[in-house]
Amino acid sequence: MKKESLVIVGNGMAPGRMLEHLLDNNLSYDITIFNAEPRVNYNRLMLSPVLSGEKTYEDIITHDDDWYKKNDINLHKAEPIASISTENKTVTSKNGKVVSYDKLVIATGSSPIIIPLPGHQLDGVMTYRDLDDVDRMLTVAAASRASKEPLKAVVIGGGLLGLEAAAGLAEQGMQVTVLHLMDTLMEKQLDPSASWLLSEAFKHRDVAVLTNADTEKIVDRGDGAVSGVILKDGRKIPADIVVMAVGIRPSTTLAKDSGIEVERGIVVDDQMQTNILDVYALGECVQHRDTCYGLVAPLFEMAKTLADNLCGTESSYTGSVTATRLKVNGIDLYSAGDFNDGADRQEIVLRDASAGVYKRLVLKDNKLIGAVLYGEASDGPWFFDLLKKDADISEFRETLIFGQAYQGGAQLNPSEAVAALTDDSEICGCNGICKGTIVSAIESGHTTLDAVRAQTKASSSCGTCTGLVEQILTWKLGDEYEAAAITPVCGCTHYGHDEVRHLIRAKSLRTIPQVMQELEWKTSCGCAKCRPALNYYLVCEYPADYKDDYQSRFINERVHANIQKDGTYSIVPRMWGGQTSSKQLRAIADVVDKFRIPTVKVTGGQRIDMLGIQKEDLVPIWRDLGEAGFVSGHAYAKGLRTVKTCVGTDWCRFGTQDSTGLGVRIEKFMWGSWTPAKVKMAVSGCPRNCSEATCKDVGVICVDSGFEVHYAGAAGLDIKGTQVLGHANTEDEALEIIVAVVQMYREQGHYLERMYKWSSRVGHEEIKQQIMENKDKRKRYFDRFVASQKIAQVDPWTERVAGKDRHEFMPLTVVSPAKVTHLEVVR
Amino acid sequence: MTEQRIKWLELGAFDDIPKLGSRRIELDKMKIGLFRTASDKIFAIEDKCPHLGGPLSEGIVHDNCVTCPLHNWVISLESGEAQGADKGCVRSFPIKIANHRIFLGVSKLHEESA
């Protein structure tokens, strides 16, 4: 009997695997393959090692010429198919060869997406998809090594392929920049924490990573070759080659032209059959149950199904859960399944900061549904297996995250982060005591907190590092040491506020994801409690470099107004020292009329509050107020609110000093600064205290001989008179004392902890000692405040009138009722 | 409610919503908050806290939840349910993303407004 004829279009990894299965089943088709590439079958997954120089083309061949000959398979290399006639059951090659088939398999694969940027046809712009691409890159890399300065490569795309290309080119000695459109690398496969680690790892190998980088055009050197790229934000990056690695698109032209159903890919059913009888498709060119795949595992599963069906064994492919592993030397990264958060899901997070390890498992109904592993990914396949099998993990849930080898095993050590600190890391900022000093004190027999304090002075001043000193004791002494309980910042961490602040300083942590990683946060992106706290601590620690994390601020600090119970806002313009003028009052009156503001109220802080403003009106109102000279009064801020004053020597017959002038001066000096909680101040011109300075966070009582500086009062939830910090002879001295004590509070206060609570925690004597007795220390606090003010004093209302954060002030879409009834039916 | 009867209303571009942020849309008289999580999922729920009607789209987004700006209730973006000890639920709406555009499924709304 004559064998049936099987024709395969394409010779990638998927048909290669299918052939192996067919041969295993001893089924004899008369097989003909048409391959557009002039090569035998090779392992495309191994392109990265070829690029980095670890392997050669010969190493990655899976089926050589002999194999085809031995198995009696007719392979036409460099012979693309031009057309298929499904009626006559024939294929015709570009060279005019006609072959008829009984069964046809289309495996045309995919092609890299080329973004049609201006300049994309220039010499030196390439993709990263097949061996020809790798050859081109290797040629450039060789030229780079031969030239004096390394040549520069820009890789567009921070996904799997782009990063592998970037790592390979860097390995070859080129100077590489990765441009990624989104704000984190591999955002489809990784959560933000793992992305951050990945991007750090690339930076360490001198690959520059630019995120939010939208390329505008590729620049011509003048001779048709590329010389660099320009981003939409104006940045220019020089480049000798530009590699586009932004994704793949199923190659479907042939199928489409032959009348086979094509959507994004060639549409196949669960048996891998297209809409035409006896025509099958597999690999990256297909679309199965609405999904197109670009990873190898699903392709192999498809190949198995199709081989079975061609052998007459009924078999179904039902889609794949995919796992991704980044194939870059020294970076261990594995991601599988679905790792989005969800109400019905739980997560287990393990962070080992010292080893750079991050693992996150997502569970649902006691089953593993997603995993991200970074730094130590050897358990990836084991997790993936549990995930695919839908295995019930409740039995070993406690130890699941430690991986296969640790079932029933180890406990986490809470002192790990302390252990990882170097000996010269500063623990006690007040007394300049490093970890090494504390460790040697413990080792020489000082095994209690008091003994360590007495020996080293660590934690003996403000006491905010007490928790850390205790953790060092726990780390050195283990169970012998019983630490006092620390109240954690929130459920996301076991560290308290003091520990977090000290570790940010000691480990020089600079972003929220970095803090969460290094301090082993238990959740992937924190919560509404810890994120604003971390944001403040970083703003305070790195005023010049830290980029404020907008999404970690409460709404009032995002829109610079106060939200009210009905969702409208109130605003309070700044009136320095509580003084105003006819011009200002007229401007306020005009705004109230123009925008029909329902309520106008004089506040307790000597300001005018306008309430009931629609969010969309905020910016136009600020524009009008700004024209009259008003800036934001920060009535919404965890920051300096108001400085109340009385009229002092200007008018009052009892006045002893220019209290209004001093109040205005303090306010102009300190406005715009962020603090742990709100800060309200007042200056009274005499001890009759008309501006009520003795229940403020900071108050000044003017007397004949100068100024009495008070602090730590409250008249809210708690009522508390101020304490006297000290006496100043001059305005300058008073200002220095006030600024210094506020800065000390800024550096030590827990987020949302008012000044009076901070002072009772740290102790009045300690604060007095540092501010009034230690003049050097006071000067340093003052200088640090002044330095941070250089960046802080920008009026947020003016910025928003100029267009900043415009999206915050208008709805995304407003759909009218008329339009709702004429909606387009999408599917 | 069959899949076919959902009408998909185009709202805007995926990138119009900042990561860990939100935007509001107004549909007839209803206000709906759109939220984008750290893992780039988009959710739509009625922009009205079950507690005292606070605008949820002004809250802080974390995991798949949002914390109401008025009294810190935590609402699940997936189910609309209040989390923890609080009890209450807001409506949630289907969303789909195609070609980086966001679409809202609106059949129920449509029926109500018709």
PDB file of N, CA and C in Angstrom, chain A residues 812-815 819-820 823-827, chain B residues 1 3 5-13 17 23-28 30-35 42-47 77 91-98 101-110:
ATOM      1  N   LEU A 812     -11.661  59.969  33.785  1.00  0.00           N
ATOM      2  CA  LEU A 812     -11.110  59.380  32.567  1.00  0.00           C
ATOM      3  C   LEU A 812     -12.086  59.566  31.408  1.00  0.00           C
ATOM      4  N   THR A 813     -13.341  59.279  31.666  1.00  0.00           N
ATOM      5  CA  THR A 813     -14.363  59.407  30.631  1.00  0.00           C
ATOM      6  C   THR A 813     -15.665  59.836  31.304  1.00  0.00           C
ATOM      7  N   VAL A 814     -16.424  60.643  30.626  1.00  0.00           N
ATOM      8  CA  VAL A 814     -17.784  60.920  31.076  1.00  0.00           C
ATOM      9  C   VAL A 814     -18.691  60.501  29.934  1.00  0.00           C
ATOM     10  N   VAL A 815     -19.558  59.521  30.201  1.00  0.00           N
ATOM     11  CA  VAL A 815     -20.438  59.031  29.146  1.00  0.00           C
ATOM     12  C   VAL A 815     -21.846  59.548  29.416  1.00  0.00           C
ATOM     13  N   LYS A 819     -25.405  58.426  24.990  1.00  0.00           N
ATOM     14  CA  LYS A 819     -24.410  57.538  24.404  1.00  0.00           C
ATOM     15  C   LYS A 819     -24.533  56.121  24.962  1.00  0.00           C
ATOM     16  N   VAL A 820     -24.955  56.018  26.200  1.00  0.00           N
ATOM     17  CA  VAL A 820     -25.053  54.706  26.810  1.00  0.00           C
ATOM     18  C   VAL A 820     -25.992  53.802  26.016  1.00  0.00           C
ATOM     19  N   LEU A 823     -24.278  51.991  22.444  1.00  0.00           N
ATOM     20  CA  LEU A 823     -22.949  51.415  22.577  1.00  0.00           C
ATOM     21  C   LEU A 823     -22.670  50.421  21.469  1.00  0.00           C
ATOM     22  N   GLU A 824     -21.415  50.383  21.105  1.00  0.00           N
ATOM     23  CA  GLU A 824     -21.002  49.433  20.092  1.00  0.00           C
ATOM     24  C   GLU A 824     -20.889  48.047  20.730  1.00  0.00           C
ATOM     25  N   VAL A 825     -21.393  47.042  20.084  1.00  0.00           N
ATOM     26  CA  VAL A 825     -21.258  45.689  20.602  1.00  0.00           C
ATOM     27  C   VAL A 825     -19.908  45.150  20.158  1.00  0.00           C
ATOM     28  N   VAL A 826     -19.076  44.851  21.135  1.00  0.00           N
ATOM     29  CA  VAL A 826     -17.725  44.429  20.799  1.00  0.00           C
ATOM     30  C   VAL A 826     -17.658  42.947  20.492  1.00  0.00           C
ATOM     31  N   ARG A 827     -18.352  42.146  21.277  1.00  0.00           N
ATOM     32  CA  ARG A 827     -18.360  40.713  20.970  1.00  0.00           C
ATOM     33  C   ARG A 827     -19.651  40.085  21.474  1.00  0.00           C
TER      34      ARG A 827
ATOM     35  N   MET B   1     -27.354  36.392  32.200  1.00  0.00           N
ATOM     36  CA  MET B   1     -26.665  37.377  31.349  1.00  0.00           C
ATOM     37  C   MET B   1     -25.631  36.652  30.495  1.00  0.00           C
ATOM     38  N   GLU B   3     -22.684  36.167  27.616  1.00  0.00           N
ATOM     39  CA  GLU B   3     -21.506  36.921  27.148  1.00  0.00           C
ATOM     40  C   GLU B   3     -21.870  37.845  25.992  1.00  0.00           C
ATOM     41  N   ARG B   5     -24.485  39.426  25.339  1.00  0.00           N
ATOM     42  CA  ARG B   5     -25.267  40.623  25.606  1.00  0.00           C
ATOM     43  C   ARG B   5     -24.492  41.721  26.329  1.00  0.00           C
ATOM     44  N   ILE B   6     -23.273  41.397  26.719  1.00  0.00           N
ATOM     45  CA  ILE B   6     -22.458  42.465  27.318  1.00  0.00           C
ATOM     46  C   ILE B   6     -22.060  43.438  26.222  1.00  0.00           C
ATOM     47  N   LYS B   7     -22.230  44.699  26.501  1.00  0.00           N
ATOM     48  CA  LYS B   7     -21.729  45.703  25.576  1.00  0.00           C
ATOM     49  C   LYS B   7     -20.432  46.243  26.147  1.00  0.00           C
ATOM     50  N   TRP B   8     -19.440  46.318  25.300  1.00  0.00           N
ATOM     51  CA  TRP B   8     -18.123  46.756  25.776  1.00  0.00           C
ATOM     52  C   TRP B   8     -17.926  48.210  25.394  1.00  0.00           C
ATOM     53  N   LEU B   9     -17.784  49.016  26.401  1.00  0.00           N
ATOM     54  CA  LEU B   9     -17.664  50.452  26.201  1.00  0.00           C
ATOM     55  C   LEU B   9     -16.197  50.849  26.367  1.00  0.00           C
ATOM     56  N   GLU B  10     -15.652  51.484  25.346  1.00  0.00           N
ATOM     57  CA  GLU B  10     -14.238  51.856  25.410  1.00  0.00           C
ATOM     58  C   GLU B  10     -14.058  53.062  26.323  1.00  0.00           C
ATOM     59  N   LEU B  11     -13.133  52.932  27.256  1.00  0.00           N
ATOM     60  CA  LEU B  11     -12.965  53.998  28.253  1.00  0.00           C
ATOM     61  C   LEU B  11     -11.721  54.839  28.039  1.00  0.00           C
ATOM     62  N   GLY B  12     -10.672  54.249  27.503  1.00  0.00           N
ATOM     63  CA  GLY B  12      -9.443  55.001  27.352  1.00  0.00           C
ATOM     64  C   GLY B  12      -8.279  54.039  27.271  1.00  0.00           C
ATOM     65  N   ALA B  13      -7.066  54.592  27.330  1.00  0.00           N
ATOM     66  CA  ALA B  13      -5.876  53.764  27.179  1.00  0.00           C
ATOM     67  C   ALA B  13      -5.482  53.163  28.520  1.00  0.00           C
ATOM     68  N   ILE B  17      -4.238  54.986  33.343  1.00  0.00           N
ATOM     69  CA  ILE B  17      -4.348  54.707  34.774  1.00  0.00           C
ATOM     70  C   ILE B  17      -2.948  54.426  35.313  1.00  0.00           C
ATOM     71  N   ARG B  23      -8.576  55.848  38.315  1.00  0.00           N
ATOM     72  CA  ARG B  23      -9.242  56.959  37.640  1.00  0.00           C
ATOM     73  C   ARG B  23     -10.736  56.745  37.826  1.00  0.00           C
ATOM     74  N   ARG B  24     -11.468  57.828  37.676  1.00  0.00           N
ATOM     75  CA  ARG B  24     -12.915  57.714  37.803  1.00  0.00           C
ATOM     76  C   ARG B  24     -13.541  57.863  36.420  1.00  0.00           C
ATOM     77  N   ILE B  25     -14.643  57.143  36.192  1.00  0.00           N
ATOM     78  CA  ILE B  25     -15.438  57.429  35.010  1.00  0.00           C
ATOM     79  C   ILE B  25     -16.862  57.729  35.462  1.00  0.00           C
ATOM     80  N   GLU B  26     -17.561  58.495  34.674  1.00  0.00           N
ATOM     81  CA  GLU B  26     -18.951  58.806  34.994  1.00  0.00           C
ATOM     82  C   GLU B  26     -19.800  58.261  33.861  1.00  0.00           C
ATOM     83  N   LEU B  27     -20.743  57.403  34.236  1.00  0.00           N
ATOM     84  CA  LEU B  27     -21.537  56.719  33.250  1.00  0.00           C
ATOM     85  C   LEU B  27     -22.984  57.035  33.598  1.00  0.00           C
ATOM     86  N   ASP B  28     -23.584  57.876  32.782  1.00  0.00           N
ATOM     87  CA  ASP B  28     -24.893  58.377  33.141  1.00  0.00           C
ATOM     88  C   ASP B  28     -24.742  59.003  34.529  1.00  0.00           C
ATOM     89  N   MET B  30     -23.943  57.245  37.267  1.00  0.00           N
ATOM     90  CA  MET B  30     -23.151  56.410  38.153  1.00  0.00           C
ATOM     91  C   MET B  30     -21.665  56.737  38.039  1.00  0.00           C
ATOM     92  N   LYS B  31     -20.991  56.731  39.176  1.00  0.00           N
ATOM     93  CA  LYS B  31     -19.549  56.939  39.166  1.00  0.00           C
ATOM     94  C   LYS B  31     -18.872  55.599  39.392  1.00  0.00           C
ATOM     95  N   ILE B  32     -17.910  55.300  38.551  1.00  0.00           N
ATOM     96  CA  ILE B  32     -17.215  54.021  38.634  1.00  0.00           C
ATOM     97  C   ILE B  32     -15.725  54.304  38.748  1.00  0.00           C
ATOM     98  N   GLY B  33     -15.082  53.617  39.671  1.00  0.00           N
ATOM     99  CA  GLY B  33     -13.634  53.771  39.830  1.00  0.00           C
ATOM    100  C   GLY B  33     -12.923  52.666  39.061  1.00  0.00           C
ATOM    101  N   LEU B  34     -11.857  53.047  38.334  1.00  0.00           N
ATOM    102  CA  LEU B  34     -11.031  52.063  37.639  1.00  0.00           C
ATOM    103  C   LEU B  34      -9.697  52.012  38.371  1.00  0.00           C
ATOM    104  N   PHE B  35      -9.229  50.817  38.654  1.00  0.00           N
ATOM    105  CA  PHE B  35      -8.028  50.675  39.469  1.00  0.00           C
ATOM    106  C   PHE B  35      -7.006  49.820  38.740  1.00  0.00           C
ATOM    107  N   ILE B  42      -6.563  45.460  35.814  1.00  0.00           N
ATOM    108  CA  ILE B  42      -7.482  46.586  35.911  1.00  0.00           C
ATOM    109  C   ILE B  42      -8.808  46.082  36.487  1.00  0.00           C
ATOM    110  N   PHE B  43      -9.343  46.811  37.462  1.00  0.00           N
ATOM    111  CA  PHE B  43     -10.633  46.458  38.039  1.00  0.00           C
ATOM    112  C   PHE B  43     -11.558  47.666  37.980  1.00  0.00           C
ATOM    113  N   ALA B  44     -12.858  47.394  37.916  1.00  0.00           N
ATOM    114  CA  ALA B  44     -13.834  48.485  37.955  1.00  0.00           C
ATOM    115  C   ALA B  44     -14.847  48.181  39.041  1.00  0.00           C
ATOM    116  N   ILE B  45     -15.020  49.089  39.982  1.00  0.00           N
ATOM    117  CA  ILE B  45     -16.081  48.951  40.979  1.00  0.00           C
ATOM    118  C   ILE B  45     -16.772  50.299  41.143  1.00  0.00           C
ATOM    119  N   GLU B  46     -17.985  50.234  41.653  1.00  0.00           N
ATOM    120  CA  GLU B  46     -18.711  51.475  41.877  1.00  0.00           C
ATOM    121  C   GLU B  46     -17.909  52.351  42.837  1.00  0.00           C
ATOM    122  N   ASP B  47     -17.848  53.646  42.517  1.00  0.00           N
ATOM    123  CA  ASP B  47     -16.955  54.539  43.247  1.00  0.00           C
ATOM    124  C   ASP B  47     -17.627  55.068  44.510  1.00  0.00           C
ATOM    125  N   LEU B  77     -11.049  44.785  45.249  1.00  0.00           N
ATOM    126  CA  LEU B  77     -11.346  45.275  43.904  1.00  0.00           C
ATOM    127  C   LEU B  77     -11.982  44.181  43.058  1.00  0.00           C
ATOM    128  N   ARG B  91     -20.799  47.291  43.888  1.00  0.00           N
ATOM    129  CA  ARG B  91     -20.904  46.572  42.616  1.00  0.00           C
ATOM    130  C   ARG B  91     -19.561  46.553  41.920  1.00  0.00           C
ATOM    131  N   SER B  92     -19.283  45.430  41.263  1.00  0.00           N
ATOM    132  CA  SER B  92     -18.082  45.404  40.436  1.00  0.00           C
ATOM    133  C   SER B  92     -18.511  45.143  38.999  1.00  0.00           C
ATOM    134  N   PHE B  93     -17.680  45.547  38.068  1.00  0.00           N
ATOM    135  CA  PHE B  93     -18.035  45.487  36.651  1.00  0.00           C
ATOM    136  C   PHE B  93     -16.952  44.748  35.876  1.00  0.00           C
ATOM    137  N   PRO B  94     -17.351  44.032  34.816  1.00  0.00           N
ATOM    138  CA  PRO B  94     -16.336  43.348  34.010  1.00  0.00           C
ATOM    139  C   PRO B  94     -15.504  44.347  33.192  1.00  0.00           C
ATOM    140  N   ILE B  95     -14.245  43.993  33.062  1.00  0.00           N
ATOM    141  CA  ILE B  95     -13.318  44.835  32.300  1.00  0.00           C
ATOM    142  C   ILE B  95     -12.603  43.935  31.323  1.00  0.00           C
ATOM    143  N   LYS B  96     -12.363  44.416  30.130  1.00  0.00           N
ATOM    144  CA  LYS B  96     -11.407  43.685  29.308  1.00  0.00           C
ATOM    145  C   LYS B  96     -10.446  44.650  28.648  1.00  0.00           C
ATOM    146  N   ILE B  97      -9.270  44.123  28.372  1.00  0.00           N
ATOM    147  CA  ILE B  97      -8.224  44.946  27.786  1.00  0.00           C
ATOM    148  C   ILE B  97      -7.949  44.390  26.396  1.00  0.00           C
ATOM    149  N   ALA B  98      -7.972  45.241  25.401  1.00  0.00           N
ATOM    150  CA  ALA B  98      -7.605  44.800  24.057  1.00  0.00           C
ATOM    151  C   ALA B  98      -6.822  45.926  23.404  1.00  0.00           C
ATOM    152  N   ARG B 101      -6.272  49.146  25.141  1.00  0.00           N
ATOM    153  CA  ARG B 101      -7.427  49.980  25.471  1.00  0.00           C
ATOM    154  C   ARG B 101      -8.247  49.254  26.535  1.00  0.00           C
ATOM    155  N   ILE B 102      -8.942  50.044  27.343  1.00  0.00           N
ATOM    156  CA  ILE B 102      -9.741  49.465  28.412  1.00  0.00           C
ATOM    157  C   ILE B 102     -11.217  49.512  28.009  1.00  0.00           C
ATOM    158  N   PHE B 103     -11.907  48.380  28.185  1.00  0.00           N
ATOM    159  CA  PHE B 103     -13.335  48.317  27.886  1.00  0.00           C
ATOM    160  C   PHE B 103     -14.103  47.890  29.127  1.00  0.00           C
ATOM    161  N   LEU B 104     -15.243  48.504  29.311  1.00  0.00           N
ATOM    162  CA  LEU B 104     -16.104  48.179  30.449  1.00  0.00           C
ATOM    163  C   LEU B 104     -17.343  47.452  29.935  1.00  0.00           C
ATOM    164  N   GLY B 105     -17.662  46.324  30.585  1.00  0.00           N
ATOM    165  CA  GLY B 105     -18.875  45.594  30.207  1.00  0.00           C
ATOM    166  C   GLY B 105     -20.075  46.240  30.877  1.00  0.00           C
ATOM    167  N   VAL B 106     -21.080  46.654  30.105  1.00  0.00           N
ATOM    168  CA  VAL B 106     -22.121  47.515  30.667  1.00  0.00           C
ATOM    169  C   VAL B 106     -23.549  47.049  30.466  1.00  0.00           C
ATOM    170  N   SER B 107     -23.781  45.768  30.201  1.00  0.00           N
ATOM    171  CA  SER B 107     -25.146  45.388  29.849  1.00  0.00           C
ATOM    172  C   SER B 107     -26.151  45.703  30.961  1.00  0.00           C
ATOM    173  N   LYS B 108     -25.786  45.423  32.208  1.00  0.00           N
ATOM    174  CA  LYS B 108     -26.722  45.654  33.302  1.00  0.00           C
ATOM    175  C   LYS B 108     -27.093  47.123  33.418  1.00  0.00           C
ATOM    176  N   LEU B 109     -26.066  47.944  33.313  1.00  0.00           N
ATOM    177  CA  LEU B 109     -26.289  49.376  33.396  1.00  0.00           C
ATOM    178  C   LEU B 109     -27.246  49.818  32.319  1.00  0.00           C
ATOM    179  N   HIS B 110     -26.985  49.260  31.142  1.00  0.00           N
ATOM    180  CA  HIS B 110     -27.767  49.626  29.985  1.00  0.00           C
ATOM    181  C   HIS B 110     -29.241  49.329  30.224  1.00  0.00           C
TER     182      HIS B 110
END
